Tab-separated table of C-alpha atoms and ligand atoms in Angstrom:
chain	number	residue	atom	x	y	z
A	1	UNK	CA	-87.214	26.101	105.013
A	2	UNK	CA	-85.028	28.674	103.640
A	3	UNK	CA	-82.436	28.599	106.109
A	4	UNK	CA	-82.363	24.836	106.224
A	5	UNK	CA	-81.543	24.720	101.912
A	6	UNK	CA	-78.993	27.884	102.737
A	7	UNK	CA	-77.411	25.964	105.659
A	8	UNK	CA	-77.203	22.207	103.182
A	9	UNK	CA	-75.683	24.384	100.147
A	10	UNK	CA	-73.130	26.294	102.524
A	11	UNK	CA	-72.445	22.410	103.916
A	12	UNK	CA	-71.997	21.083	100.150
A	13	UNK	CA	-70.012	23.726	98.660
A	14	UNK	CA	-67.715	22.899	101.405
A	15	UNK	CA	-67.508	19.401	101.062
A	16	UNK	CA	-67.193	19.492	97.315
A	17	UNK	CA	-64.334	21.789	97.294
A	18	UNK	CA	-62.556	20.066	99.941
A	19	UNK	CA	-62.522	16.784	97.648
A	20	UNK	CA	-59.039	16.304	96.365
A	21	UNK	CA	-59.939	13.506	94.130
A	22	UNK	CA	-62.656	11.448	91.703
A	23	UNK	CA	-63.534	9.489	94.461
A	24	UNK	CA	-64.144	11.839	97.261
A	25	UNK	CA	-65.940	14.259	94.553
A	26	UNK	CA	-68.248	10.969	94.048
A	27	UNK	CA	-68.743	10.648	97.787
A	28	UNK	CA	-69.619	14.298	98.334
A	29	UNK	CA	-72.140	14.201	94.967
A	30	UNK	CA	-73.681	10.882	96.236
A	31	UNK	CA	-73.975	12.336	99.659
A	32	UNK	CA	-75.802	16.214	98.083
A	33	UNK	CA	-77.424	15.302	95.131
A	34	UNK	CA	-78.411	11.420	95.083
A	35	UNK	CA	-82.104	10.189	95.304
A	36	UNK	CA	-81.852	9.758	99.111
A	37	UNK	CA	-79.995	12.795	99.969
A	38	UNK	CA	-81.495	15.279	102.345
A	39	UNK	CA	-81.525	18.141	99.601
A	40	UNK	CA	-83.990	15.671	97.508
A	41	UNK	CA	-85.906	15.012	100.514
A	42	UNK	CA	-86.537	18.366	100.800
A	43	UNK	CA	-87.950	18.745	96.983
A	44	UNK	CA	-89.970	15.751	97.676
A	45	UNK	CA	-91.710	17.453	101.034
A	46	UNK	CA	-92.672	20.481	98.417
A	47	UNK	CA	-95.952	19.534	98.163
A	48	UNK	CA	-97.083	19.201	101.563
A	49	UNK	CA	-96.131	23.264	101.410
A	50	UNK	CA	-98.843	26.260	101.508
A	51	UNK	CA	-99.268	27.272	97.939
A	52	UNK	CA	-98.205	30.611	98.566
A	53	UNK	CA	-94.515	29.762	99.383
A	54	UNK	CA	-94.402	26.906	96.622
A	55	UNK	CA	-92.929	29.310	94.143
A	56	UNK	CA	-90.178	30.769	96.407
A	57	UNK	CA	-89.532	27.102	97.421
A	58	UNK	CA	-89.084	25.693	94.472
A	59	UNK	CA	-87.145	27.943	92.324
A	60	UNK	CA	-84.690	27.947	95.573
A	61	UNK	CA	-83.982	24.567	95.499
A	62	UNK	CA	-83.479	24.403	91.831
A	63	UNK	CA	-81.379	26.890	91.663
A	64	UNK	CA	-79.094	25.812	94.819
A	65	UNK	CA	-79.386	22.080	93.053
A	66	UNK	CA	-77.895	23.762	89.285
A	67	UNK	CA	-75.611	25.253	91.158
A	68	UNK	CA	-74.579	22.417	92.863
A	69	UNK	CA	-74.348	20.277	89.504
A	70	UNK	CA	-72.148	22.427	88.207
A	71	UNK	CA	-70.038	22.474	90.892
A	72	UNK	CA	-69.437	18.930	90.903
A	73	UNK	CA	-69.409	18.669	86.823
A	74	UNK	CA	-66.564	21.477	86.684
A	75	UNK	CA	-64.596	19.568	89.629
A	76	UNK	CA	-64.810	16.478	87.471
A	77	UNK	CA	-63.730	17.457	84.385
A	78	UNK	CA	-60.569	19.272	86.746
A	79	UNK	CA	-59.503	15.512	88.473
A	80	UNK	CA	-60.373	13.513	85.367
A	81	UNK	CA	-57.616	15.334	83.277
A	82	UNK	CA	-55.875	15.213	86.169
A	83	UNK	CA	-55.706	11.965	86.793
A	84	UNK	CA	-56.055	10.621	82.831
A	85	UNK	CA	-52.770	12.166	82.636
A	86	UNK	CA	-50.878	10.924	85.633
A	87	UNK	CA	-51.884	7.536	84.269
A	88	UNK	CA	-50.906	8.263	80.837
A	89	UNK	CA	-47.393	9.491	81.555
A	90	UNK	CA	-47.347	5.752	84.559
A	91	UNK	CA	-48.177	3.722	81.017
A	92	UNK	CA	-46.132	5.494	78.398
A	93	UNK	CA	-44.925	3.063	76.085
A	94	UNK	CA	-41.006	3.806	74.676
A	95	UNK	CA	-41.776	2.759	70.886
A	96	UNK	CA	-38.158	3.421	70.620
A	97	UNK	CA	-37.027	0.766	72.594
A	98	UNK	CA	-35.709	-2.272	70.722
A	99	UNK	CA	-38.411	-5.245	70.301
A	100	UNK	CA	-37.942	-8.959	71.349
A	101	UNK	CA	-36.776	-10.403	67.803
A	102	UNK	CA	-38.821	-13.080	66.419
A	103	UNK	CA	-37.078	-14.860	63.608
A	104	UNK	CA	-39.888	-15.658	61.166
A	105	UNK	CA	-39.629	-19.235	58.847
A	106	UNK	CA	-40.981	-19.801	55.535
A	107	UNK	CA	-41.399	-22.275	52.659
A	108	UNK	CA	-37.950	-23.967	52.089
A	109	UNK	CA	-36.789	-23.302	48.071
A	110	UNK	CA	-37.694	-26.854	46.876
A	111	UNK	CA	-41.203	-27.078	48.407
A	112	UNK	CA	-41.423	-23.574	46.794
A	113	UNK	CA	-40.261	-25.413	43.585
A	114	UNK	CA	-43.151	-28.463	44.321
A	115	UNK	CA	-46.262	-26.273	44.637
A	116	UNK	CA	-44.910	-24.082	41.777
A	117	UNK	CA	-44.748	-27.260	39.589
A	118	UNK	CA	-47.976	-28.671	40.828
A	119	UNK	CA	-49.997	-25.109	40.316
A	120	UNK	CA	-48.789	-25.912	36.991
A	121	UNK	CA	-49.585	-29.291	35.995
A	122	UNK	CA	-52.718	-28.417	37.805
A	123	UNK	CA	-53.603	-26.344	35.199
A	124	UNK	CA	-52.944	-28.755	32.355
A	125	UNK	CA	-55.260	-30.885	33.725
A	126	UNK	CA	-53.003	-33.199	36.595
A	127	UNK	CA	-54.296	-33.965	40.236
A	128	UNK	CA	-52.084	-34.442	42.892
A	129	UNK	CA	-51.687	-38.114	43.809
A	130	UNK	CA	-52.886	-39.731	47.177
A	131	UNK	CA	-50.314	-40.278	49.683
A	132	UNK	CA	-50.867	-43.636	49.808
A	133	UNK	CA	-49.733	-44.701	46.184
A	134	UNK	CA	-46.734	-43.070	46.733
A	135	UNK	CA	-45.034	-44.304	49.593
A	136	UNK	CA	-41.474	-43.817	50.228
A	137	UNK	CA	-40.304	-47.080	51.980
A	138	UNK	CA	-41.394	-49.476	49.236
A	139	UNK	CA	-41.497	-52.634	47.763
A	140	UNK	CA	-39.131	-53.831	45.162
A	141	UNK	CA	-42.464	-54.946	43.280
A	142	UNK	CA	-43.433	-51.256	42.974
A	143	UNK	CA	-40.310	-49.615	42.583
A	144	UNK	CA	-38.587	-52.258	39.553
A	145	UNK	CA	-41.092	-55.431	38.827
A	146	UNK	CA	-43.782	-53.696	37.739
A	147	UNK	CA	-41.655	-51.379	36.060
A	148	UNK	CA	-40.737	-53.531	33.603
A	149	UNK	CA	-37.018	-53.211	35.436
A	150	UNK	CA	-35.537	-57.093	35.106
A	151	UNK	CA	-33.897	-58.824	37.924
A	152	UNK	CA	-30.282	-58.297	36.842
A	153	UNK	CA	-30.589	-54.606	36.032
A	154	UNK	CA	-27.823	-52.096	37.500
A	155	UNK	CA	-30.228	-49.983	38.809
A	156	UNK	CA	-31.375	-52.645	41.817
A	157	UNK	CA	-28.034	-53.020	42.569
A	158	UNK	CA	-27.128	-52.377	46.163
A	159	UNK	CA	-24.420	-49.976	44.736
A	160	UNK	CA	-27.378	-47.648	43.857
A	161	UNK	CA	-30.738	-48.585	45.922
A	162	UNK	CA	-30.485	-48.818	49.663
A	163	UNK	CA	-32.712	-52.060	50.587
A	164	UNK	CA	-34.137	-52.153	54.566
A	165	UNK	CA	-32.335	-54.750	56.405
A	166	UNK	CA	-33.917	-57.805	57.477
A	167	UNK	CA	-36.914	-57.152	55.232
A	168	UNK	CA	-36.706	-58.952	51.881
A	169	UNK	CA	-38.095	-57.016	48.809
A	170	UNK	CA	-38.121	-53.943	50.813
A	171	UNK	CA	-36.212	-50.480	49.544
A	172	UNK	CA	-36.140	-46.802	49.911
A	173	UNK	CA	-37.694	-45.758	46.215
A	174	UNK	CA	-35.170	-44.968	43.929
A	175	UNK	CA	-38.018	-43.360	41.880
A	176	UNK	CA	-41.155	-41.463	42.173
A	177	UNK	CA	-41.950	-44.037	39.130
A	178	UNK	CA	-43.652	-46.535	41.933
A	179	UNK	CA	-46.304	-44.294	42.073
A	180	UNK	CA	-47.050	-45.136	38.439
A	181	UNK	CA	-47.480	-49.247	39.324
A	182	UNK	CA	-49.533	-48.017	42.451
A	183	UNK	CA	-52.137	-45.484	40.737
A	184	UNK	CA	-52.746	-48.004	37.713
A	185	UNK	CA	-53.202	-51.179	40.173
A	186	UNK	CA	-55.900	-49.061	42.141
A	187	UNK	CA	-57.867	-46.745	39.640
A	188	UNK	CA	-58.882	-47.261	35.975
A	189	UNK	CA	-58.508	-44.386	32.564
A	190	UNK	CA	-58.637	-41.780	32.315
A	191	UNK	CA	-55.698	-41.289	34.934
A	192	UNK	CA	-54.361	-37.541	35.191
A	193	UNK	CA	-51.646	-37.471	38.080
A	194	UNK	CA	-48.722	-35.600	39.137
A	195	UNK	CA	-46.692	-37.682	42.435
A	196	UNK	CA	-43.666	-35.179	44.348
A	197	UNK	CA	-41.911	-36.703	46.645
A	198	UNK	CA	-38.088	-38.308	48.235
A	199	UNK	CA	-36.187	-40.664	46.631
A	200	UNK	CA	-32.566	-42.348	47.751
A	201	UNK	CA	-30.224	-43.549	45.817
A	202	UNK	CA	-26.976	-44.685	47.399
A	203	UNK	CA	-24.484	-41.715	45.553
A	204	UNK	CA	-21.188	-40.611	46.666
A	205	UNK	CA	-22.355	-36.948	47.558
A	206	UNK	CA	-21.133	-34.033	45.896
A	207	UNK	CA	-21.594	-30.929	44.486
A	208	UNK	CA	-23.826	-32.522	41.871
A	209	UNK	CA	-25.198	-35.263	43.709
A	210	UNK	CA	-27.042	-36.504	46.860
A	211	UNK	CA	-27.947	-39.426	47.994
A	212	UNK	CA	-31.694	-37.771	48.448
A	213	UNK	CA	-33.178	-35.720	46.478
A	214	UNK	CA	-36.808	-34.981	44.933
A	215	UNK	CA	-38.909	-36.430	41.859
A	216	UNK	CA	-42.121	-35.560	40.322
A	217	UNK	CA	-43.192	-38.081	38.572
A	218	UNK	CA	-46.267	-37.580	36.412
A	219	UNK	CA	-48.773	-40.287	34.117
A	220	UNK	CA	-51.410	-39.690	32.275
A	221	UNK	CA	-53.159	-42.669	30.719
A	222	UNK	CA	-56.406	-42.432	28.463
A	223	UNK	CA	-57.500	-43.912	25.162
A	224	UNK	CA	-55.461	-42.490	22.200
A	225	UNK	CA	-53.147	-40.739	24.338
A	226	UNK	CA	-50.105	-39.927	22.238
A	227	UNK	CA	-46.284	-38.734	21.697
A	228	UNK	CA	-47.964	-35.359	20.531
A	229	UNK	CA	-49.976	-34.642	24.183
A	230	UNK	CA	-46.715	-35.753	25.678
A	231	UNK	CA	-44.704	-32.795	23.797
A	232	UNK	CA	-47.243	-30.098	24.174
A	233	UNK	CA	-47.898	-31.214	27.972
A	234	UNK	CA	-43.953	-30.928	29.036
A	235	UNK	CA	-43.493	-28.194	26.142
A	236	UNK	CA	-46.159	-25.910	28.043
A	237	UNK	CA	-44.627	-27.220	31.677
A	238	UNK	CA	-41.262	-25.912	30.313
A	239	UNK	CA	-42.422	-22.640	28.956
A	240	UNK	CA	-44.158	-21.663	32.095
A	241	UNK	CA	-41.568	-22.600	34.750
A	242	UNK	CA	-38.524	-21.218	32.692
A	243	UNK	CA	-40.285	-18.789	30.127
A	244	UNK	CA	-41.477	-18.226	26.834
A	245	UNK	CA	-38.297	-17.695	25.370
A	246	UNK	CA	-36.645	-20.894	26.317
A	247	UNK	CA	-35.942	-23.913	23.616
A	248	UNK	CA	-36.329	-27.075	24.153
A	249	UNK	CA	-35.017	-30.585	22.485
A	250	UNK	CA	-36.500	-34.219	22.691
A	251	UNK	CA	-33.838	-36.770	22.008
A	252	UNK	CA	-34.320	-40.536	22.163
A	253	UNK	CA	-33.625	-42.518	24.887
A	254	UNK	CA	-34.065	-45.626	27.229
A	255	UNK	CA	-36.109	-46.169	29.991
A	256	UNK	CA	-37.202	-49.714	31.027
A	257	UNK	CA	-40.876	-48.330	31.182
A	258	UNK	CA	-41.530	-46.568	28.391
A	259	UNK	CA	-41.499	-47.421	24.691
A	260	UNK	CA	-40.275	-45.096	23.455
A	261	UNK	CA	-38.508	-43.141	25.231
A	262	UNK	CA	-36.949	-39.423	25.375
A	263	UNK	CA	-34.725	-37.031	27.508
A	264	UNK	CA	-35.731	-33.319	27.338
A	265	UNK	CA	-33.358	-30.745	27.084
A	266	UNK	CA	-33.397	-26.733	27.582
A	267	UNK	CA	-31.152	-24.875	26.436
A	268	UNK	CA	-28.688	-23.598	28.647
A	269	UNK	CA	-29.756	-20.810	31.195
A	270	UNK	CA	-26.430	-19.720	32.276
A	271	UNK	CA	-24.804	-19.482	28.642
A	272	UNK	CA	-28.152	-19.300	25.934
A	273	UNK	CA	-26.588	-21.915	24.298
A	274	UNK	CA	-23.707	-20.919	23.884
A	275	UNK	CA	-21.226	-23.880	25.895
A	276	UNK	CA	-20.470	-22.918	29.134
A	277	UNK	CA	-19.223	-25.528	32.048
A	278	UNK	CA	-22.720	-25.633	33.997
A	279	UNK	CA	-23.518	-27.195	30.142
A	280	UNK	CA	-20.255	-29.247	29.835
A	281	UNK	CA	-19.983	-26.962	26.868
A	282	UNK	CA	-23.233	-29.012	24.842
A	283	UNK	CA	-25.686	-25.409	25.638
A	284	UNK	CA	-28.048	-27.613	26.315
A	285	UNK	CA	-29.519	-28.970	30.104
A	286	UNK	CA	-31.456	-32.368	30.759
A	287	UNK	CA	-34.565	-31.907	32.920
A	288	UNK	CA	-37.023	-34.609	31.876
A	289	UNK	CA	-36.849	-38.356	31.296
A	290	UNK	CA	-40.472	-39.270	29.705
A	291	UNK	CA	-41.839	-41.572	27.503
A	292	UNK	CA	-45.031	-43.689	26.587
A	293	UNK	CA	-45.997	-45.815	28.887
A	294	UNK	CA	-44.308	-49.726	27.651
A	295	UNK	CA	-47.555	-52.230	26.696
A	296	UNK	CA	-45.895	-54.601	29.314
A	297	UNK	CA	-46.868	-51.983	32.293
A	298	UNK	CA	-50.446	-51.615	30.979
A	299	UNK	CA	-50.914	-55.429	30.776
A	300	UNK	CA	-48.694	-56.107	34.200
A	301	UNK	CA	-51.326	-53.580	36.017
A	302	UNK	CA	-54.227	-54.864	34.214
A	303	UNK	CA	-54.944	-51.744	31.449
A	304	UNK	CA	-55.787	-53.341	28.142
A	305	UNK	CA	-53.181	-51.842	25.602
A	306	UNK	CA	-55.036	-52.427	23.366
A	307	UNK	CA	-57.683	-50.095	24.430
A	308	UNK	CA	-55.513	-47.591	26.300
A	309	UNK	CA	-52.149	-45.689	25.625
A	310	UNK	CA	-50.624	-43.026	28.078
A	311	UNK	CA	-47.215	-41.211	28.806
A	312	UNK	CA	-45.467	-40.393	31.931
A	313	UNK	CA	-42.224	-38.305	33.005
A	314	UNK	CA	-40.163	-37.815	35.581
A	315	UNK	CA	-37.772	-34.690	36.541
A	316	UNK	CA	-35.718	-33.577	39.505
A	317	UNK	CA	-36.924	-30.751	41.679
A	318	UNK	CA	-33.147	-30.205	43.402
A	319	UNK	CA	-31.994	-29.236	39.543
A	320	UNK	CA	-35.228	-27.390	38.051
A	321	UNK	CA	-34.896	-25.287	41.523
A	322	UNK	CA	-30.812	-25.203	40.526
A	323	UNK	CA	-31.467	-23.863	37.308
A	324	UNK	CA	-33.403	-21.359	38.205
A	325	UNK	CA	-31.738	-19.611	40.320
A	326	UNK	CA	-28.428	-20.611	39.452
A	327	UNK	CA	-27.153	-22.332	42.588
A	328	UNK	CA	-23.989	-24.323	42.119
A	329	UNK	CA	-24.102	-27.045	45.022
A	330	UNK	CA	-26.989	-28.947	45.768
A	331	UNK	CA	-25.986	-29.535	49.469
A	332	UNK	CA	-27.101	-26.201	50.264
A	333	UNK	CA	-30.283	-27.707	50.650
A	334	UNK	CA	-30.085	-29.867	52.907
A	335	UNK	CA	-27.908	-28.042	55.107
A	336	UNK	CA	-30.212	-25.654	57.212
A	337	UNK	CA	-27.924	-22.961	56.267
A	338	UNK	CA	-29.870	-19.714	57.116
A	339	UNK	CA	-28.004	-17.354	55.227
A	340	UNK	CA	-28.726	-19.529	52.298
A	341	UNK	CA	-32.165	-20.497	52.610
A	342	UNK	CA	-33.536	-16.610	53.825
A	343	UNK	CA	-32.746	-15.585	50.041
A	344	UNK	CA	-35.480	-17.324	49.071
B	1	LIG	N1	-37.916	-42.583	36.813
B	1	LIG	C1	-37.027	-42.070	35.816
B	1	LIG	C2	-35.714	-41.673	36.512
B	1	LIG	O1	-35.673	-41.605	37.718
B	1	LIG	C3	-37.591	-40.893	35.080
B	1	LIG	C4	-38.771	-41.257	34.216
B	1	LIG	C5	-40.055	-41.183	34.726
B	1	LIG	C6	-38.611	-41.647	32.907
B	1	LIG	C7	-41.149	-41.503	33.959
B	1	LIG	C8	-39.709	-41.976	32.122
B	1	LIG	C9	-40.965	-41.872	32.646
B	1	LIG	O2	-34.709	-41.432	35.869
């Protein structure tokens, strides 16, 4: 018995050293030390042993099987590092190395302008409108009729809307206004909305001027709705898109739908007041046309104004976004220009 566990461990310490690598140091552990080895056969034949040699027996084979172990546990650790770091320095990674460049978008300067403006409104009070009252290709009805806008006025002139050819009665809005007719015909007071969107009028472009830009219109129609919400509403608007600091000026006006009617000033952002050209030397800015909303509307839409009174307004998002941050043309932002739209 002896010789035969001498004569296995000479045979395994042989084979384990001669293993160059994790795999054949598996294949020589699987082959001396598994369940079905010989060596284990051996322990499991212990018992059928004299009692008198099961001592000597059995501390043998445990300590030829420790010292087997250990064998195979120091070889591991030897070819793990080994190989761990062959593969390590196969997969190094250069972090070096220049990366692929991904040119990353984001949210063009007027849409940054739109969800400022609607955060804001939002928290006086105004919900966005529903897509579907404010359409873009509309009908005259919507965009002048209801409006209060007569048949001969300038405005529907071909000089300033573009109408759809072939279809009678149909334009491009000229005015997030529509949105007004549309809301009123479909819902009843109290009415709280804010409407962005295009409008196209047929301009000669310029510096100043293209022939599309962006609205917001906003109407907000309840019972005893008066002139004094509408100045604290676009009062508060003004002070929290330009600042605290910033005056402003109602002056009278004329707007078919609304009786009466104002323009809103600020005062100048490039000069404080002052006179400068951005100004045409007044120091004072338009941003708002606004007024209450003309009895005619109401009736036309079917409000009783009698019962109910409301204002709305209208301003530009290409010159809000212009003031702000003083840009000079408003092609630049329609022209895709990178170098111009990454500042933002
Ligand atoms: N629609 C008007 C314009 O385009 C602005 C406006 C809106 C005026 C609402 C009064 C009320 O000039």
């Amino acid at each position: 018995m002896e010789n035969k566990i001498n004569e296995i461990r000479t045979q395994a310490i042989a084979e384990i050293e001669a293993s160059t690598d994790l795999k054949s140091l598996e294949e020589a552990k699987n082959k001396y030390l598994s369940r079905n080895s010989e060596f284990n056969n051996l322990k499991k034949g212990m018992k059928d042993l004299p009692n008198d040699k099961k001592p000597v027996i059995g501390s043998l084979l445990n300590k030829v099987s420790s010292e087997l172990e250990k064998l195979v546990n120091e070889k591991f650790e030897l070819f793990y590092i080994k190989e761990l770091n062959e593969r390590l320095l196969k997969e190094k990674i250069d972090v070096t190395l220049d990366g692929d460049y991904i040119p990353q978008g984001h949210v063009h300067p007027l849409t940054q302008t739109v969800n400022e403006i609607v955060e804001i409104f939002g928290h006086l009070g105004f919900s966005l409108i529903k897509p579907e009252f404010s359409p873009e290709v509309e009908l005259e009805k919507y965009n002048f009729d209801l409006l209060n806008v007569p048949k001969e006025h300038p405005a529907r002139d071909v000089q300033d809307t573009f109408y759809c050819e072939n279809m009678p009665n149909v334009v491009l809005r000229s005015q997030t206004s529509n949105a007004q007719a549309r809301q009123m015909m479909n819902s009843k007071p109290p009415i709280k909305i804010i409407s962005p969107g295009r409008v196209y009028r047929n301009e000669n472009v310029s510096a100043r001027k293209n022939n599309l830009f962006h609205q917001i219109e906003g109407l907000y129609v309840d019972k005893n709705v008066t002139m004094g919400h509408l100045k604290g509403v676009l009062n508060e608007f003004i002070r929290l898109y330009f600042g605290s600091s910033r005056p402003t000026r109602f002056r009278s006006s004329f707007f078919p739908f609304t009786e009466p009617s104002v323009e809103i000033d600020v005062q100048c952002i490039m000069c404080q007041g002052k006179g400068c050209s951005v100004c045409s030397h007044t120091g004072w800015l338009e941003i708002l046309g606004a007024g209450m909303v003309d009895p005619n509307v109401l009736r036309d839409v079917g409000i009783d104004p009698n019962v109910y009174s409301g204002f709305a307004f209208g301003t530009g998002v290409e010159r809000l976004t212009m003031l702000k941050y003083a840009i000079d043309d408003i092609r630049l932002f329609f022209n895709d220009d990178v170098r111009f739209l990454k500042q933002f």
